[in-house]
One Martini backbone bead per residue (centre of mass of N, CA, C, O) as a GRO file, in nm:
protein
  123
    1UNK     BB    1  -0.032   1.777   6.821
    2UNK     BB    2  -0.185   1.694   7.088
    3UNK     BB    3  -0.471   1.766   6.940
    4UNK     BB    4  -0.455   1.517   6.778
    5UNK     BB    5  -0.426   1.284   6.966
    6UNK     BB    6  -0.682   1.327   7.147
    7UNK     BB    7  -0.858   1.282   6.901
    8UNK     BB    8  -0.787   0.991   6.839
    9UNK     BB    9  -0.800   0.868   7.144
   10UNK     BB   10  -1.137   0.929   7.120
   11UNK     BB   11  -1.182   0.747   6.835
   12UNK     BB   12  -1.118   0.525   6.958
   13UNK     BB   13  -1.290   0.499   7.217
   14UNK     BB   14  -1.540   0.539   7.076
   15UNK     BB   15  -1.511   0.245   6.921
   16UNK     BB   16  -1.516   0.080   7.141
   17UNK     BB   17  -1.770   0.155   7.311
   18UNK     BB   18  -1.933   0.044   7.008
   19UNK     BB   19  -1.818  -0.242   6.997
   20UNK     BB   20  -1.859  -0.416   7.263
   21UNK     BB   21  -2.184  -0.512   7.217
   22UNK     BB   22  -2.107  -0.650   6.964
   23UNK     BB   23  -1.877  -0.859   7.113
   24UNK     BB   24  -2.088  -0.982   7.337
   25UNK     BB   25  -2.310  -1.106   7.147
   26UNK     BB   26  -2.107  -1.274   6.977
   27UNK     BB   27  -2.021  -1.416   7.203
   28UNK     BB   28  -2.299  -1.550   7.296
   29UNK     BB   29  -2.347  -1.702   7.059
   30UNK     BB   30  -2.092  -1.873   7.097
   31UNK     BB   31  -2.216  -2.040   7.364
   32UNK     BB   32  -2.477  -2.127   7.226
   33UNK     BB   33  -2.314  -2.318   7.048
   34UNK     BB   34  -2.194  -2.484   7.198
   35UNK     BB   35  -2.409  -2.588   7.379
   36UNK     BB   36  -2.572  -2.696   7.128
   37UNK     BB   37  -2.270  -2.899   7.037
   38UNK     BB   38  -2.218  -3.066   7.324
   39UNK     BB   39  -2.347  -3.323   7.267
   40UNK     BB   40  -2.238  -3.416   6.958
   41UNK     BB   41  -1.925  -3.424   7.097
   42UNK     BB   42  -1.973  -3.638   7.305
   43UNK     BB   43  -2.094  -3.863   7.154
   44UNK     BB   44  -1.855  -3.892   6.943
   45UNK     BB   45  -1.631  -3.938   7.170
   46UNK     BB   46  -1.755  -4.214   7.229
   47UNK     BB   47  -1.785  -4.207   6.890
   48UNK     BB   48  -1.513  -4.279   6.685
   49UNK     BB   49  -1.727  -4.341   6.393
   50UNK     BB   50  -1.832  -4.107   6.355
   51UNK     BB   51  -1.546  -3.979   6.261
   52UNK     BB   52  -1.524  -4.204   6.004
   53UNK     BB   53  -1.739  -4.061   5.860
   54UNK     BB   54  -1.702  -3.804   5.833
   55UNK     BB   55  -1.439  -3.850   5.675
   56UNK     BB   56  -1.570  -4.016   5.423
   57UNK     BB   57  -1.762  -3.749   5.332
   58UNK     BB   58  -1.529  -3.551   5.308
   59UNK     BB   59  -1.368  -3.691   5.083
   60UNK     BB   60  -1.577  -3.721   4.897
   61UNK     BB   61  -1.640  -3.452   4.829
   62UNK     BB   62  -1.364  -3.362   4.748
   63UNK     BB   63  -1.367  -3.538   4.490
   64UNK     BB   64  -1.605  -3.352   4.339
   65UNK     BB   65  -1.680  -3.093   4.476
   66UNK     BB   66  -1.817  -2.806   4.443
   67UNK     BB   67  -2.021  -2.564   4.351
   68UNK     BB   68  -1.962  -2.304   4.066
   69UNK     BB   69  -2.217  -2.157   3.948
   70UNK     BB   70  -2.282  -1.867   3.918
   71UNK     BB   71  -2.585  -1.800   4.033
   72UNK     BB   72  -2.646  -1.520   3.950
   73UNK     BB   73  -2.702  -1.580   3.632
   74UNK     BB   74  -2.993  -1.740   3.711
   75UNK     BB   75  -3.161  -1.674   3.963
   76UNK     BB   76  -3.432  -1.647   3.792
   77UNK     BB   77  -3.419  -1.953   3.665
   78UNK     BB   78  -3.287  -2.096   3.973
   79UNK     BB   79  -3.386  -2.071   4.245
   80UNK     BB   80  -3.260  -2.324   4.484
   81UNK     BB   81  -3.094  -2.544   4.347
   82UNK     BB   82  -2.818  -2.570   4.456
   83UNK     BB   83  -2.653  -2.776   4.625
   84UNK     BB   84  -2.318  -2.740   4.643
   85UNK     BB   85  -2.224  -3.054   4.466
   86UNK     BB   86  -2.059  -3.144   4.232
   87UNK     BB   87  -2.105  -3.382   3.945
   88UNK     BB   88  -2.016  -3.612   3.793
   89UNK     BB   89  -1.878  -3.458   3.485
   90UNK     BB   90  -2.035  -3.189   3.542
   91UNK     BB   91  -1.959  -2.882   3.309
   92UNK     BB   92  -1.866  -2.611   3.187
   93UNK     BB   93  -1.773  -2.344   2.997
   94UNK     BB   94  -1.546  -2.097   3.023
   95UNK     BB   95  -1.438  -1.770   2.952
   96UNK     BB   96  -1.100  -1.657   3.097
   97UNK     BB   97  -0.922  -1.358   3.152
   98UNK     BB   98  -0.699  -1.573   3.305
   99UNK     BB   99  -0.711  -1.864   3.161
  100UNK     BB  100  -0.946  -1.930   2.991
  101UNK     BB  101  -1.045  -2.189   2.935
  102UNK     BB  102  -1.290  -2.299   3.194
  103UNK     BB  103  -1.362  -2.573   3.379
  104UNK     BB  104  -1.677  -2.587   3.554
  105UNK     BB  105  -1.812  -2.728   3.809
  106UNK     BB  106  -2.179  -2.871   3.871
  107UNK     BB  107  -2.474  -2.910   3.962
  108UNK     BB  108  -2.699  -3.010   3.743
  109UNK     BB  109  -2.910  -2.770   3.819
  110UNK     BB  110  -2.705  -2.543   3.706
  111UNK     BB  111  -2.615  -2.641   3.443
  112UNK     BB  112  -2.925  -2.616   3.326
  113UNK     BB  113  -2.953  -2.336   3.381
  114UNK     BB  114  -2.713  -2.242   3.202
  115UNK     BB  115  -2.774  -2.383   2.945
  116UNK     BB  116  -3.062  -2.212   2.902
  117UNK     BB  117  -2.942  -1.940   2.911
  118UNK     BB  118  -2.763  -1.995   2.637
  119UNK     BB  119  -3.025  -2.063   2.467
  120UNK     BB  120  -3.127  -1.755   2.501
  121UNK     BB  121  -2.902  -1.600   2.370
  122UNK     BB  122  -2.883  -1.744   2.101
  123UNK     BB  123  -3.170  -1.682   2.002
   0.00000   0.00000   0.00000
């Protein structure tokens, strides 16, 4: 039993020993961002109109949402299209194994992309 413990604790410290530069790199770039957006956080803090715009940016952004485009089904046919927010109206419907039909939202580029995809399979 005693030998096994020791087994256990060699494999542990071994495992912290590897992680270490690892986590020192971590903190090293975390460090490096700070430093690189202590700038526009003085700033910010200076003007705090900046924040009240970033906030009226994320509210709308909000209200439109993300796009969920499940880009893997398209990737070869619309590389790189993705905007990444959902466009006012445009939606595709997927029959969802779990909730059945459901309007997935997305922004116009993948929505095209995925339209195409499907008059592809249907001809």
């Amino acid at each position: 039993m005693a030998k096994q413990q020791t087994g256990i604790i060699e494999i542990t410290m071994g495992l912290r020993a590897a992680l270490a530069p690892l986590v020192a790199r971590q903190m090293e770039a975390v460090r490096h961002v700070y430093t690189a957006m202590q700038p526009m956080i003085e700033h910010a803090e200076q003007h705090p109109e900046v924040w009240d715009q970033w906030r009226r940016e994320r509210d709308a952004e909000a209200q439109l949402g993300s796009c969920h485009c499940l880009c893997g089904l398209h990737r070869e046919q619309a590389e790189g299209v993705c905007t990444g927010q959902a466009a006012q109206g445009v939606a595709m419907l997927f029959d969802s194994p779990t909730f059945g039909p459901t309007a997935v939202r997305m922004c116009r580029p993948c929505a095209q992309a995925n339209a195409e995809r499907r008059a592809a399979v249907l001809a």
